[in-house]
Structure formats: structure tokens, C-alpha cells
Amino acid sequence: MSQARPAVAARPLPLAEGLWQVAGPGITHPWDAAAYLVTGKYPALVDCGTGLGADALDSALISCGVLPHRLTAVVATHGHFDHVGDGARLSALGVPVLVHRSDAEAVRTADPARTCAETLYGTAFDAFEPVPVADGDELDLHGARLEVLHTPGHTPGSVSVVAHVGDLRVLLAGDTLWGGFSAAIGSDEEAWRHSLERLAALELDALSFGHGISRLLDDPAGRIAEARQRFASYFDPWFKPPKQLFRY
């Protein structure tokens, strides 16, 4: 069955050959984390946003020549609302939404704290049954390849994805780089340090992560090294939840 073009127009950002950013502030909804379309014969997403910008996400995909229900898979970097809140809708379209088993229960039960839906955004998470993904899994998109690395720390089931697109190896780190830390979401300092060590050992050409940028960053080795130096030197307990407005 064909799918009509959404009324909302959204402009995806081309990042590299076969790689676009298709969700995030300025593209879909302000609360959406960055989501990436990787194309080959079988296109896939890395993350998919909250669902609050679903029409805009669909519009961005269609402008890249991809009908949403034709996606091969969504690889969720972790089970948080801003990264995989649209998973229930896409799953209902028949798209497998892949979540590491250590975050799968939070997604399956719509845990209001573990998904951050209530605690940060003041809303509910739409539960769905995720497809398991594990460390070392690879998705061959026939023209591109996604390599999944389990990188716990931000959450127990956080993963990072190395997208092999063209001649580039691009790290899509989700919140493993620069994510927030809270016991309420299962953050683990020691596990996170090991994850950063693992990322530092990779041979990469560029990187991106979940929040605050809309381009690929060069010198991935240097940037990851600096992130390791800064990690857990001082926790900021004064984070401003998006669900609340502050005067100051």
C-alpha cells in the first residue's frame, strides 16, 4: 500500500554519501534527538526521535526517497523517549525496532523513569515490543553497513553504531558521548569509562552524537580522547528538564 506524503515539510541534512540526519531540532521536533538515515539497497535508521515530530520525520525520509514502511530497521542507541519514542508507530508499520536487551524491558513496559518520558518530558512513552540487538551485530544494507557496539554507561543498554558509508567509518554515538548521568536511568560510571575506552580504540573517520550538532565532526580520536579526560570529573545536578520552563 502506498503512503501519502505528510503535510509537514522537513529538510534532511546530508552528512556524507548515503548518510543523512533526518530528525532533531530544526528538522522535526525540538525534543527529538538526532536520528540518522543510512541508505543502501535496504535503508535503515539509527534512532527515530520522540514521535512528536513523526510527520516531519516521514517527510524527511520521503525527500530522501525512502517510504517509512520500507525501512529495513531502526537501531535504537538506547531506550529513551527522545531517541526511540517513535518506535511504537514505526513498529506498527512493520519496521523492526532494535533495542539492546538491557534497555528492552523499559521500552516494553513504558517505564516512565527509565525511558525518561515522564521525568524529563512530562509525557507517556508508547510501549512496543523491541527486536533484540547485541554487541557485534551487523546490518548489511547492500551499499552500506551498520556495526553495533554495546557501550553501556548512560544506560545499561546503550549502543553506539559505526556506519560504513562510502569510504568512511562514521561513529554515531547516541548519548555514549556527552549523555546525562542519573541513577534513575541506570547510569554506571565504571561501565561508561570502559565504553569510552572502547570507542577510543576504534579507527574512525568522523563522528556524530545525539544532541547539539548537525554535522559530522572530524578528528574523532582527539574528540573521544578529550571526552574521556572530562568524563566524571564533576557531575552537574542542575540539569533543566525540558518539561519545565525556567525564568533564569
mmCIF file of C-alpha atoms in Angstrom:
data_model
loop_
_atom_site.group_PDB
_atom_site.id
_atom_site.type_symbol
_atom_site.label_atom_id
_atom_site.label_comp_id
_atom_site.label_asym_id
_atom_site.label_seq_id
_atom_site.Cartn_x
_atom_site.Cartn_y
_atom_site.Cartn_z
ATOM 1 C CA MET A 1 0.000 0.000 0.000
ATOM 2 C CA SER A 2 1.421 3.410 -0.924
ATOM 3 C CA GLN A 3 1.905 6.055 1.703
ATOM 4 C CA ALA A 4 0.772 9.645 1.198
ATOM 5 C CA ARG A 5 3.246 12.446 1.631
ATOM 6 C CA PRO A 6 2.874 14.116 5.058
ATOM 7 C CA ALA A 7 1.713 17.733 5.121
ATOM 8 C CA VAL A 8 4.764 18.773 7.135
ATOM 9 C CA ALA A 9 7.844 19.546 5.041
ATOM 10 C CA ALA A 10 11.212 18.787 6.609
ATOM 11 C CA ARG A 11 14.675 19.153 5.156
ATOM 12 C CA PRO A 12 17.097 16.355 5.956
ATOM 13 C CA LEU A 13 20.735 17.289 6.333
ATOM 14 C CA PRO A 14 23.171 15.459 4.043
ATOM 15 C CA LEU A 15 26.202 14.424 6.110
ATOM 16 C CA ALA A 16 28.068 12.043 3.802
ATOM 17 C CA GLU A 17 27.392 9.769 0.880
ATOM 18 C CA GLY A 18 24.444 7.644 1.924
ATOM 19 C CA LEU A 19 24.059 9.341 5.336
ATOM 20 C CA TRP A 20 21.502 11.990 6.347
ATOM 21 C CA GLN A 21 20.326 13.472 9.613
ATOM 22 C CA VAL A 22 16.537 13.205 9.431
ATOM 23 C CA ALA A 23 15.431 14.186 12.940
ATOM 24 C CA GLY A 24 16.427 16.652 15.608
ATOM 25 C CA PRO A 25 15.755 20.316 16.454
ATOM 26 C CA GLY A 26 15.253 22.351 13.299
ATOM 27 C CA ILE A 27 14.247 19.257 11.315
ATOM 28 C CA THR A 28 11.463 17.592 13.284
ATOM 29 C CA HIS A 29 10.646 18.404 16.948
ATOM 30 C CA PRO A 30 12.781 20.354 19.461
ATOM 31 C CA TRP A 31 12.763 17.380 21.843
ATOM 32 C CA ASP A 32 13.965 14.897 19.226
ATOM 33 C CA ALA A 33 17.472 13.552 19.469
ATOM 34 C CA ALA A 34 19.361 13.306 16.218
ATOM 35 C CA ALA A 35 18.271 10.412 14.016
ATOM 36 C CA TYR A 36 20.204 9.232 11.002
ATOM 37 C CA LEU A 37 19.148 7.617 7.747
ATOM 38 C CA VAL A 38 21.712 5.266 6.254
ATOM 39 C CA THR A 39 20.943 4.188 2.718
ATOM 40 C CA GLY A 40 21.907 1.250 0.604
ATOM 41 C CA LYS A 41 19.564 -1.081 -1.177
ATOM 42 C CA TYR A 42 17.949 -1.574 2.242
ATOM 43 C CA PRO A 43 17.737 1.753 4.157
ATOM 44 C CA ALA A 44 17.820 1.901 7.962
ATOM 45 C CA LEU A 45 17.546 4.460 10.735
ATOM 46 C CA VAL A 46 19.764 4.977 13.747
ATOM 47 C CA ASP A 47 17.282 6.349 16.336
ATOM 48 C CA CYS A 48 13.925 7.854 15.375
ATOM 49 C CA GLY A 49 13.042 10.689 17.780
ATOM 50 C CA THR A 50 10.133 11.154 20.169
ATOM 51 C CA GLY A 51 7.277 10.676 17.735
ATOM 52 C CA LEU A 52 6.137 14.256 18.344
ATOM 53 C CA GLY A 53 7.743 15.122 15.010
ATOM 54 C CA ALA A 54 6.588 11.979 13.221
ATOM 55 C CA ASP A 55 5.071 13.791 10.225
ATOM 56 C CA ALA A 56 8.262 15.763 9.740
ATOM 57 C CA LEU A 57 10.375 12.619 10.075
ATOM 58 C CA ASP A 58 8.276 10.909 7.413
ATOM 59 C CA SER A 59 8.619 13.962 5.184
ATOM 60 C CA ALA A 60 12.407 13.939 5.611
ATOM 61 C CA LEU A 61 12.575 10.243 4.768
ATOM 62 C CA ILE A 62 10.390 10.652 1.702
ATOM 63 C CA SER A 63 12.526 13.535 0.465
ATOM 64 C CA CYS A 64 15.463 11.090 0.602
ATOM 65 C CA GLY A 65 13.471 8.631 -1.474
ATOM 66 C CA VAL A 66 12.550 6.312 1.407
ATOM 67 C CA LEU A 67 8.992 5.422 2.374
ATOM 68 C CA PRO A 68 8.839 4.949 6.165
ATOM 69 C CA HIS A 69 7.297 1.480 5.971
ATOM 70 C CA ARG A 70 10.134 0.407 3.646
ATOM 71 C CA LEU A 71 12.798 0.886 6.296
ATOM 72 C CA THR A 72 14.768 -2.290 6.956
ATOM 73 C CA ALA A 73 15.208 -1.471 10.639
ATOM 74 C CA VAL A 74 15.608 1.186 13.294
ATOM 75 C CA VAL A 75 18.659 0.690 15.501
ATOM 76 C CA ALA A 76 17.992 2.466 18.816
ATOM 77 C CA THR A 77 21.095 3.736 20.571
ATOM 78 C CA HIS A 78 19.143 3.311 23.830
ATOM 79 C CA GLY A 79 15.626 3.196 25.217
ATOM 80 C CA HIS A 80 14.944 6.872 25.907
ATOM 81 C CA PHE A 81 11.885 8.782 24.709
ATOM 82 C CA ASP A 82 13.872 11.347 22.730
ATOM 83 C CA HIS A 83 15.708 8.599 20.833
ATOM 84 C CA VAL A 84 13.097 5.886 20.302
ATOM 85 C CA GLY A 85 9.728 7.352 21.319
ATOM 86 C CA ASP A 86 8.546 6.915 17.722
ATOM 87 C CA GLY A 87 9.381 3.225 17.900
ATOM 88 C CA ALA A 88 5.813 2.097 18.569
ATOM 89 C CA ARG A 89 4.488 3.809 15.444
ATOM 90 C CA LEU A 90 7.263 2.509 13.217
ATOM 91 C CA SER A 91 6.954 -0.961 14.710
ATOM 92 C CA ALA A 92 3.244 -0.890 13.873
ATOM 93 C CA LEU A 93 4.213 -0.153 10.255
ATOM 94 C CA GLY A 94 6.189 -3.399 10.244
ATOM 95 C CA VAL A 95 9.630 -1.886 10.787
ATOM 96 C CA PRO A 96 11.796 -3.865 13.242
ATOM 97 C CA VAL A 97 12.981 -1.549 16.038
ATOM 98 C CA LEU A 98 16.182 -2.921 17.526
ATOM 99 C CA VAL A 99 16.946 -2.289 21.201
ATOM 100 C CA HIS A 100 19.655 -3.881 23.348
ATOM 101 C CA ARG A 101 18.208 -6.362 25.839
ATOM 102 C CA SER A 102 19.400 -4.272 28.814
ATOM 103 C CA ASP A 103 17.074 -1.431 27.785
ATOM 104 C CA ALA A 104 14.348 -3.607 26.239
ATOM 105 C CA GLU A 105 12.293 -4.037 29.415
ATOM 106 C CA ALA A 106 11.991 -0.288 29.898
ATOM 107 C CA VAL A 107 10.684 0.055 26.338
ATOM 108 C CA ARG A 108 8.388 -2.969 26.624
ATOM 109 C CA THR A 109 6.807 -1.719 29.861
ATOM 110 C CA ALA A 110 6.931 2.016 29.042
ATOM 111 C CA ASP A 111 8.838 2.666 32.253
ATOM 112 C CA PRO A 112 8.296 6.406 32.939
ATOM 113 C CA ALA A 113 11.705 6.882 34.577
ATOM 114 C CA ARG A 114 13.913 4.502 32.594
ATOM 115 C CA THR A 115 12.611 5.904 29.307
ATOM 116 C CA CYS A 116 12.821 9.484 30.697
ATOM 117 C CA ALA A 117 9.360 10.128 29.223
ATOM 118 C CA GLU A 118 7.773 11.356 32.454
ATOM 119 C CA THR A 119 10.806 12.507 34.411
ATOM 120 C CA LEU A 120 12.252 14.764 31.711
ATOM 121 C CA TYR A 121 9.422 15.365 29.256
ATOM 122 C CA GLY A 122 6.232 15.085 31.296
ATOM 123 C CA THR A 123 4.600 12.667 28.898
ATOM 124 C CA ALA A 124 3.976 8.959 28.399
ATOM 125 C CA PHE A 125 6.071 6.509 26.418
ATOM 126 C CA ASP A 126 4.228 4.336 23.881
ATOM 127 C CA ALA A 127 5.257 0.779 24.702
ATOM 128 C CA PHE A 128 6.241 -1.639 21.950
ATOM 129 C CA GLU A 129 7.939 -4.997 21.616
ATOM 130 C CA PRO A 130 11.533 -4.370 20.506
ATOM 131 C CA VAL A 131 13.682 -6.706 18.442
ATOM 132 C CA PRO A 132 16.867 -7.619 20.322
ATOM 133 C CA VAL A 133 20.228 -6.336 19.142
ATOM 134 C CA ALA A 134 23.577 -7.350 20.606
ATOM 135 C CA ASP A 135 27.194 -6.337 20.644
ATOM 136 C CA GLY A 136 28.849 -7.238 17.358
ATOM 137 C CA ASP A 137 25.648 -7.438 15.317
ATOM 138 C CA GLU A 138 25.935 -6.083 11.791
ATOM 139 C CA LEU A 139 23.286 -4.919 9.341
ATOM 140 C CA ASP A 140 24.274 -5.279 5.697
ATOM 141 C CA LEU A 141 22.275 -2.656 3.826
ATOM 142 C CA HIS A 142 23.803 -3.629 0.449
ATOM 143 C CA GLY A 143 25.749 -0.455 -0.211
ATOM 144 C CA ALA A 144 26.317 0.453 3.440
ATOM 145 C CA ARG A 145 26.854 -1.455 6.672
ATOM 146 C CA LEU A 146 25.993 -0.802 10.320
ATOM 147 C CA GLU A 147 28.125 -2.267 13.110
ATOM 148 C CA VAL A 148 26.614 -2.318 16.619
ATOM 149 C CA LEU A 149 28.791 -1.855 19.711
ATOM 150 C CA HIS A 150 27.384 -2.262 23.222
ATOM 151 C CA THR A 151 28.576 0.855 25.063
ATOM 152 C CA PRO A 152 26.781 0.911 28.433
ATOM 153 C CA GLY A 153 27.115 3.711 30.940
ATOM 154 C CA HIS A 154 24.486 6.298 30.102
ATOM 155 C CA THR A 155 22.001 3.424 30.256
ATOM 156 C CA PRO A 156 22.657 -0.305 30.651
ATOM 157 C CA GLY A 157 21.597 -0.973 27.070
ATOM 158 C CA SER A 158 23.280 1.933 25.316
ATOM 159 C CA VAL A 159 24.885 1.090 21.991
ATOM 160 C CA SER A 160 26.975 3.020 19.506
ATOM 161 C CA VAL A 161 26.797 2.394 15.775
ATOM 162 C CA VAL A 162 29.648 2.531 13.278
ATOM 163 C CA ALA A 163 28.163 3.352 9.881
ATOM 164 C CA HIS A 164 30.309 2.214 6.974
ATOM 165 C CA VAL A 165 29.190 4.589 4.217
ATOM 166 C CA GLY A 166 31.202 5.080 1.057
ATOM 167 C CA ASP A 167 34.837 5.074 2.153
ATOM 168 C CA LEU A 168 34.026 6.449 5.622
ATOM 169 C CA ARG A 169 33.676 4.842 9.030
ATOM 170 C CA VAL A 170 31.347 7.157 10.951
ATOM 171 C CA LEU A 171 30.629 6.725 14.655
ATOM 172 C CA LEU A 172 27.021 7.501 15.623
ATOM 173 C CA ALA A 173 27.451 7.531 19.382
ATOM 174 C CA GLY A 174 23.973 8.407 20.641
ATOM 175 C CA ASP A 175 24.397 9.525 24.255
ATOM 176 C CA THR A 176 27.531 7.485 24.926
ATOM 177 C CA LEU A 177 29.300 10.772 24.192
ATOM 178 C CA TRP A 178 28.023 13.698 26.266
ATOM 179 C CA GLY A 179 24.904 11.996 27.633
ATOM 180 C CA GLY A 180 23.479 12.703 31.068
ATOM 181 C CA PHE A 181 24.156 10.666 34.203
ATOM 182 C CA SER A 182 21.488 9.593 36.694
ATOM 183 C CA ALA A 183 20.970 6.594 38.947
ATOM 184 C CA ALA A 184 17.279 6.759 37.980
ATOM 185 C CA ILE A 185 18.101 5.636 34.437
ATOM 186 C CA GLY A 186 20.699 3.059 35.448
ATOM 187 C CA SER A 187 23.793 5.082 34.656
ATOM 188 C CA ASP A 188 27.045 3.369 35.627
ATOM 189 C CA GLU A 189 30.302 5.308 35.865
ATOM 190 C CA GLU A 190 32.661 2.328 35.641
ATOM 191 C CA ALA A 191 30.833 0.787 32.683
ATOM 192 C CA TRP A 192 30.826 4.164 30.939
ATOM 193 C CA ARG A 193 34.582 4.532 31.374
ATOM 194 C CA HIS A 194 35.088 1.145 29.730
ATOM 195 C CA SER A 195 32.787 2.180 26.883
ATOM 196 C CA LEU A 196 34.793 5.333 26.264
ATOM 197 C CA GLU A 197 37.980 3.273 26.238
ATOM 198 C CA ARG A 198 36.428 1.052 23.616
ATOM 199 C CA LEU A 199 35.407 3.996 21.436
ATOM 200 C CA ALA A 200 38.896 5.470 21.765
ATOM 201 C CA ALA A 201 40.378 2.290 20.277
ATOM 202 C CA LEU A 202 38.285 2.438 17.101
ATOM 203 C CA GLU A 203 39.638 3.515 13.721
ATOM 204 C CA LEU A 204 37.204 6.200 12.601
ATOM 205 C CA ASP A 205 36.948 8.936 10.004
ATOM 206 C CA ALA A 206 34.208 11.058 11.604
ATOM 207 C CA LEU A 207 31.636 11.043 14.359
ATOM 208 C CA SER A 208 28.318 12.442 15.470
ATOM 209 C CA PHE A 209 26.221 12.081 18.613
ATOM 210 C CA GLY A 210 22.726 12.551 19.874
ATOM 211 C CA HIS A 211 22.371 16.213 20.763
ATOM 212 C CA GLY A 212 23.606 19.636 19.797
ATOM 213 C CA ILE A 213 25.259 19.143 16.408
ATOM 214 C CA SER A 214 24.023 18.794 12.832
ATOM 215 C CA ARG A 215 27.209 17.824 11.001
ATOM 216 C CA LEU A 216 29.936 15.245 11.104
ATOM 217 C CA LEU A 217 32.923 16.058 13.288
ATOM 218 C CA ASP A 218 36.493 15.424 12.224
ATOM 219 C CA ASP A 219 39.370 14.207 14.418
ATOM 220 C CA PRO A 220 37.243 11.562 16.142
ATOM 221 C CA ALA A 221 40.236 10.166 18.032
ATOM 222 C CA GLY A 222 41.076 13.562 19.515
ATOM 223 C CA ARG A 223 37.486 14.343 20.407
ATOM 224 C CA ILE A 224 36.930 10.989 22.119
ATOM 225 C CA ALA A 225 40.220 11.393 23.997
ATOM 226 C CA GLU A 226 39.079 14.753 25.345
ATOM 227 C CA ALA A 227 35.686 13.311 26.290
ATOM 228 C CA ARG A 228 37.490 10.598 28.297
ATOM 229 C CA GLN A 229 39.551 13.256 30.089
ATOM 230 C CA ARG A 230 36.465 15.232 31.039
ATOM 231 C CA PHE A 231 34.219 12.305 31.952
ATOM 232 C CA ALA A 232 33.007 12.187 35.576
ATOM 233 C CA SER A 233 35.375 14.897 36.741
ATOM 234 C CA TYR A 234 32.323 16.730 38.113
ATOM 235 C CA PHE A 235 28.592 15.930 37.906
ATOM 236 C CA ASP A 236 26.113 18.734 37.240
ATOM 237 C CA PRO A 237 22.931 18.180 39.283
ATOM 238 C CA TRP A 238 21.305 21.340 37.904
ATOM 239 C CA PHE A 239 20.095 19.964 34.577
ATOM 240 C CA LYS A 240 16.907 21.641 33.321
ATOM 241 C CA PRO A 241 14.211 19.083 32.379
ATOM 242 C CA PRO A 242 12.626 20.001 29.028
ATOM 243 C CA LYS A 243 9.123 19.529 30.504
ATOM 244 C CA GLN A 244 9.563 22.582 32.720
ATOM 245 C CA LEU A 245 10.036 26.255 31.968
ATOM 246 C CA PHE A 246 12.547 28.289 33.942
ATOM 247 C CA ARG A 247 12.802 32.041 34.276
ATOM 248 C CA TYR A 248 16.523 32.015 34.968
#
